Amino acid sequence: MKHLKQLFMLFILCCSLVIPSTALAATNASSSSSSSSAVSSSSSNQAATDDSLQKIKQKGTLVVGMSADYPPYEFTTKKNGKTEYVGFEVDLAKQFAKDLGVKLVIKNMDFDSLLVALETGKIDTIISGMNVTNERKKSVDFSNTYYSGNSYFLINKADHDRFKKATDFKGKTVGAQNGTLQSTMIDKSMPGVKNKGLAKLSNLVIGLQSHKVDAVLMDEATAKAYAANNSNLVTFNSKLPSTAGDIAMAFPKGDKSLEAAANKTIKQVNDEDLINKQWIPQASKYMKSYKKQNTVLSYWRYFAKGVEYTLIITIVSVICGFILGTLFALMRLSKNKLLHSLAVCYIEFLRGTPMIVQIMFVYFGIGAVIQSMPALVAGIIAVSLNSGAYVAEIIRSGIQSIPVGQTEAARSLGMSKQTTFQEVIMPQALKNIWPALGNELITLLKDSSLVSVIGVSELMYQTQLVQSATYKGVLPLFITMLIYFVLTFTLSRILLHFERKMKHAH
Amino acid sequence: MPTKMIEVKNLQKKFKNNVVLKEITEHVDQGQVICVIGPSGAGKSTFLRCLNALEQPSSGQVLFEGQNLVGLDDKQLDQIRQKMGMVFQGFNLFPSMTVLKNIMIAPIKVKKTSAEDAKQTAMKLLAKVGLANKANQYPDQLSGGQKQRVAIARALAMDPAVMLFDEPTSALDPEMVEEVLKVMRDLADSGMTMVVVTHEMGFAKEVADQIWFMADGYIQETGQPDDFFDHPTSPRAQEFLKKILK
Ligand SMILES: Nc1ncnc2c1ncn2[C@@H]1O[C@H](COP(=O)(O)OP(=O)(O)OP(=O)(O)O)[C@@H](O)[C@H]1O
Ligand SMILES: [Mg+2]
């Protein structure tokens, strides 16, 4: 008991060491920049003393984070069956990368994950319709503004007569994407209105169409795009105070030289008015041309890719989880107090925390230490660790269900501990726990959908892409549900087959 | 002078505060058949399990072919246990393996015998215990007497120098006791060194070279079967025999 307590304290200590060290890295960066901040606004390259620009040029890629379900800012379409990011901010990002002379890499993630990703070095900059706010300025640096838009309400056409101005929404529910300026605006400037926040704008629009919310507050360009693409929706200016949102690129604190380079690109883009004159019209064209052939089924490749990744995550995690589970089961059964307590801590901690938190912790927390870790790897690690804890308990119960006489008989024949375990105990234990392991496998396949939060293109994530690309909410979900069911049903049949086979071999 | 196969010196065993074996000094010669008898709870099983170190003695020594087992590490014990076959009251066959595999597994995995040789030996042993036709069955398809004969064959497959039996017939229906005792009798006749914990007084009287009578954590009395059964000297033995012969 005492050991357990000590170990637990140790664990807490370790965790608290990891977290501040990343925070520390951030403050270091900001303190080093303070000397250069005075001159950074002059948009002169020489004035910047940090090496952020040089670093980008050295690695040859610019990693831009965006939340690509935001037409006409950024969204996905299909070109010759391939997913492509389009929208005026994608054009801006392309221009920026071109001016830097490096390759552009786009990372698509939830809007409210963008800031964390920037702070932990997963991305170099955010170009994602991000409004400049004082609060955000505390954690990131902003470039000069490249676009300003008002906030618009998107409503159902049928409600056109009921809702004409912001005050008409008293006592109603208005939705906004989590972490956006509009979400704050509802709270601050629309008293008596219930704020419904979701991570995906597309889900909010589905909610609007099924009357879960009465309106969705979003920026002008996006609202107009939705209205243009759906004849059942209309939009109007909210005219709320502080409604003009200045949109700018976000950089990690202190990346002044990179920011200066961005300002140069932005100045040129603004001078030529490229956004309004070329890029937004082009983006609208994409939206229209895809509206025609935009059936959900034409996105089957999205689903196929999703299934592929879901299976990869499931299979790799099952194998790793099984190895981990066996290891921790043995540790938990070990007479060595230290190993035993370690295993207990691991198992209890992982079973006692939500998997979605674990996934984000691995990606953002451990990912801050190992910068180059891809989301897929982070997802697999998190799912494996989680599954390992559950499998450990299953295996432990399996081992404990074998009578000690089996071990004694094997040992008295001269078999070593290891041989006894491998040849005598484990085969019998496996047979006993096969159904439980099968359940765990099916749970894991379903739970792998949680990995979509960190942007791994598994089935659930792909579904969200299809939703935002087709402006349809329910059908893609229904198809995904069917796919999951077919997968789990097939799997459980296969497992049952082996279970029967093992029984027959008896 | 016969060579000493097993020697026990001042053996003591306690579980927590419960002293089960108080002070035992005895030895088993090569080729000897010892039958250990005594009332329930006397410590017979514990004693037998100390002989192949399934239980670690609390103090004292257990020597096998001159080597002290106390304080050896796992690897060295694995070596020694190969030469000491053990048969349990509850058979402890491996239920997931066929009869043949049960017998072959230890030679293959421990002695690295080839599968072919192991199979040959196994079939020979199965014939010896009269179960050649059961080779491909699973343990739960066998009767108790058959299971115990397979268990004996399994232990013999390692070619042990001594065989330890812990009440091998106690879990059997009466009509199956004889088939197991016959196998054991044959084994004794072939010159195998044996230590048998048993309640089968007839078998002990007929087969044993020596009877060890255990009670209250001591070996109270040892002697030739005839002497022991006709003229027990210790009061505990007299009391015990009176009870079971009644
Ligand atoms: N692993 C153990 N832990 C604690 N006490 C034990 C353990 N094994 C045996 N004992 C105790 O040791 C004593 C002797 O047990 P043992 O099994 O050796 O007796 P026995 O002579 O074989 O009896 P029986 O004829 O019933 O088999 C008993 O009181 C038993 O409770
Ligand atoms: Mg006993």
PDB file of N, CA, C and O and ligand atoms in Angstrom, chain B residues 15 18 20 39-46 55 167 199, ligand 1:
ATOM      1  N   PHE B  15       4.656 -22.638   7.660  1.00  0.00           N
ATOM      2  CA  PHE B  15       3.881 -21.649   6.904  1.00  0.00           C
ATOM      3  C   PHE B  15       3.488 -20.573   7.888  1.00  0.00           C
ATOM      4  O   PHE B  15       2.716 -20.821   8.797  1.00  0.00           O
ATOM      5  N   ASN B  18       2.793 -21.536  11.515  1.00  0.00           N
ATOM      6  CA  ASN B  18       2.364 -22.931  11.607  1.00  0.00           C
ATOM      7  C   ASN B  18       3.540 -23.849  11.233  1.00  0.00           C
ATOM      8  O   ASN B  18       3.871 -23.981  10.066  1.00  0.00           O
ATOM      9  N   VAL B  20       4.869 -27.067  10.272  1.00  0.00           N
ATOM     10  CA  VAL B  20       4.252 -28.279   9.727  1.00  0.00           C
ATOM     11  C   VAL B  20       5.224 -29.458   9.804  1.00  0.00           C
ATOM     12  O   VAL B  20       4.851 -30.562  10.189  1.00  0.00           O
ATOM     13  N   PRO B  39      -1.787 -39.885   9.489  1.00  0.00           N
ATOM     14  CA  PRO B  39      -3.109 -39.242   9.477  1.00  0.00           C
ATOM     15  C   PRO B  39      -3.117 -37.971   8.627  1.00  0.00           C
ATOM     16  O   PRO B  39      -2.063 -37.401   8.335  1.00  0.00           O
ATOM     17  N   SER B  40      -4.304 -37.538   8.281  1.00  0.00           N
ATOM     18  CA  SER B  40      -4.480 -36.324   7.498  1.00  0.00           C
ATOM     19  C   SER B  40      -3.920 -35.117   8.250  1.00  0.00           C
ATOM     20  O   SER B  40      -4.084 -35.001   9.453  1.00  0.00           O
ATOM     21  N   GLY B  41      -3.248 -34.266   7.535  1.00  0.00           N
ATOM     22  CA  GLY B  41      -2.682 -33.068   8.153  1.00  0.00           C
ATOM     23  C   GLY B  41      -1.354 -33.304   8.832  1.00  0.00           C
ATOM     24  O   GLY B  41      -0.797 -32.396   9.461  1.00  0.00           O
ATOM     25  N   ALA B  42      -0.796 -34.505   8.679  1.00  0.00           N
ATOM     26  CA  ALA B  42       0.463 -34.821   9.344  1.00  0.00           C
ATOM     27  C   ALA B  42       1.626 -34.080   8.697  1.00  0.00           C
ATOM     28  O   ALA B  42       2.682 -33.907   9.311  1.00  0.00           O
ATOM     29  N   GLY B  43       1.455 -33.665   7.460  1.00  0.00           N
ATOM     30  CA  GLY B  43       2.543 -32.985   6.752  1.00  0.00           C
ATOM     31  C   GLY B  43       3.181 -33.840   5.677  1.00  0.00           C
ATOM     32  O   GLY B  43       4.269 -33.523   5.179  1.00  0.00           O
ATOM     33  N   LYS B  44       2.498 -34.925   5.269  1.00  0.00           N
ATOM     34  CA  LYS B  44       3.074 -35.845   4.279  1.00  0.00           C
ATOM     35  C   LYS B  44       3.295 -35.163   2.929  1.00  0.00           C
ATOM     36  O   LYS B  44       4.370 -35.253   2.338  1.00  0.00           O
ATOM     37  N   SER B  45       2.260 -34.466   2.462  1.00  0.00           N
ATOM     38  CA  SER B  45       2.391 -33.791   1.170  1.00  0.00           C
ATOM     39  C   SER B  45       3.489 -32.740   1.236  1.00  0.00           C
ATOM     40  O   SER B  45       4.309 -32.623   0.320  1.00  0.00           O
ATOM     41  N   THR B  46       3.479 -31.971   2.312  1.00  0.00           N
ATOM     42  CA  THR B  46       4.484 -30.923   2.465  1.00  0.00           C
ATOM     43  C   THR B  46       5.882 -31.527   2.417  1.00  0.00           C
ATOM     44  O   THR B  46       6.788 -31.000   1.750  1.00  0.00           O
ATOM     45  N   GLU B  55       8.214 -26.919  -2.493  1.00  0.00           N
ATOM     46  CA  GLU B  55       8.206 -26.064  -1.304  1.00  0.00           C
ATOM     47  C   GLU B  55       9.642 -25.848  -0.874  1.00  0.00           C
ATOM     48  O   GLU B  55      10.455 -26.763  -0.927  1.00  0.00           O
ATOM     49  N   GLU B 167      -0.368 -39.540  -2.849  1.00  0.00           N
ATOM     50  CA  GLU B 167      -1.704 -40.159  -2.837  1.00  0.00           C
ATOM     51  C   GLU B 167      -2.268 -40.330  -4.242  1.00  0.00           C
ATOM     52  O   GLU B 167      -3.320 -39.783  -4.571  1.00  0.00           O
ATOM     53  N   HIS B 199      -2.621 -44.072   1.254  1.00  0.00           N
ATOM     54  CA  HIS B 199      -3.505 -44.644   2.255  1.00  0.00           C
ATOM     55  C   HIS B 199      -3.816 -46.097   1.933  1.00  0.00           C
ATOM     56  O   HIS B 199      -4.626 -46.718   2.603  1.00  0.00           O
TER      57      HIS B 199
HETATM   58  N1  LIG C   1       0.655 -23.607   1.184  1.00  0.00           N
HETATM   59  C1  LIG C   1       0.291 -23.741   2.477  1.00  0.00           C
HETATM   60  N2  LIG C   1       0.104 -22.616   3.215  1.00  0.00           N
HETATM   61  C2  LIG C   1      -0.265 -22.720   4.532  1.00  0.00           C
HETATM   62  N3  LIG C   1      -0.432 -23.855   5.162  1.00  0.00           N
HETATM   63  C3  LIG C   1      -0.262 -25.023   4.494  1.00  0.00           C
HETATM   64  C4  LIG C   1       0.108 -24.990   3.106  1.00  0.00           C
HETATM   65  N4  LIG C   1       0.212 -26.296   2.687  1.00  0.00           N
HETATM   66  C5  LIG C   1      -0.078 -27.058   3.753  1.00  0.00           C
HETATM   67  N5  LIG C   1      -0.360 -26.313   4.838  1.00  0.00           N
HETATM   68  C6  LIG C   1      -0.697 -26.821   6.164  1.00  0.00           C
HETATM   69  O1  LIG C   1       0.252 -27.775   6.534  1.00  0.00           O
HETATM   70  C7  LIG C   1      -0.350 -28.834   7.236  1.00  0.00           C
HETATM   71  C8  LIG C   1       0.047 -30.155   6.607  1.00  0.00           C
HETATM   72  O2  LIG C   1      -0.502 -30.242   5.333  1.00  0.00           O
HETATM   73  P1  LIG C   1      -0.181 -31.441   4.343  1.00  0.00           P
HETATM   74  O3  LIG C   1      -0.954 -31.195   3.099  1.00  0.00           O
HETATM   75  O4  LIG C   1       1.287 -31.600   4.216  1.00  0.00           O
HETATM   76  O5  LIG C   1      -0.761 -32.674   5.144  1.00  0.00           O
HETATM   77  P2  LIG C   1      -0.989 -34.171   4.633  1.00  0.00           P
HETATM   78  O6  LIG C   1      -0.302 -35.019   5.589  1.00  0.00           O
HETATM   79  O7  LIG C   1      -0.568 -34.281   3.212  1.00  0.00           O
HETATM   80  O8  LIG C   1      -2.526 -34.355   4.766  1.00  0.00           O
HETATM   81  P3  LIG C   1      -3.550 -35.135   3.791  1.00  0.00           P
HETATM   82  O9  LIG C   1      -3.491 -36.581   4.163  1.00  0.00           O
HETATM   83  O10 LIG C   1      -4.862 -34.545   4.131  1.00  0.00           O
HETATM   84  O11 LIG C   1      -3.140 -34.853   2.398  1.00  0.00           O
HETATM   85  C9  LIG C   1      -1.853 -28.588   7.220  1.00  0.00           C
HETATM   86  O12 LIG C   1      -2.234 -28.085   8.476  1.00  0.00           O
HETATM   87  C10 LIG C   1      -2.036 -27.537   6.170  1.00  0.00           C
HETATM   88  O13 LIG C   1      -3.059 -26.673   6.547  1.00  0.00           O
END
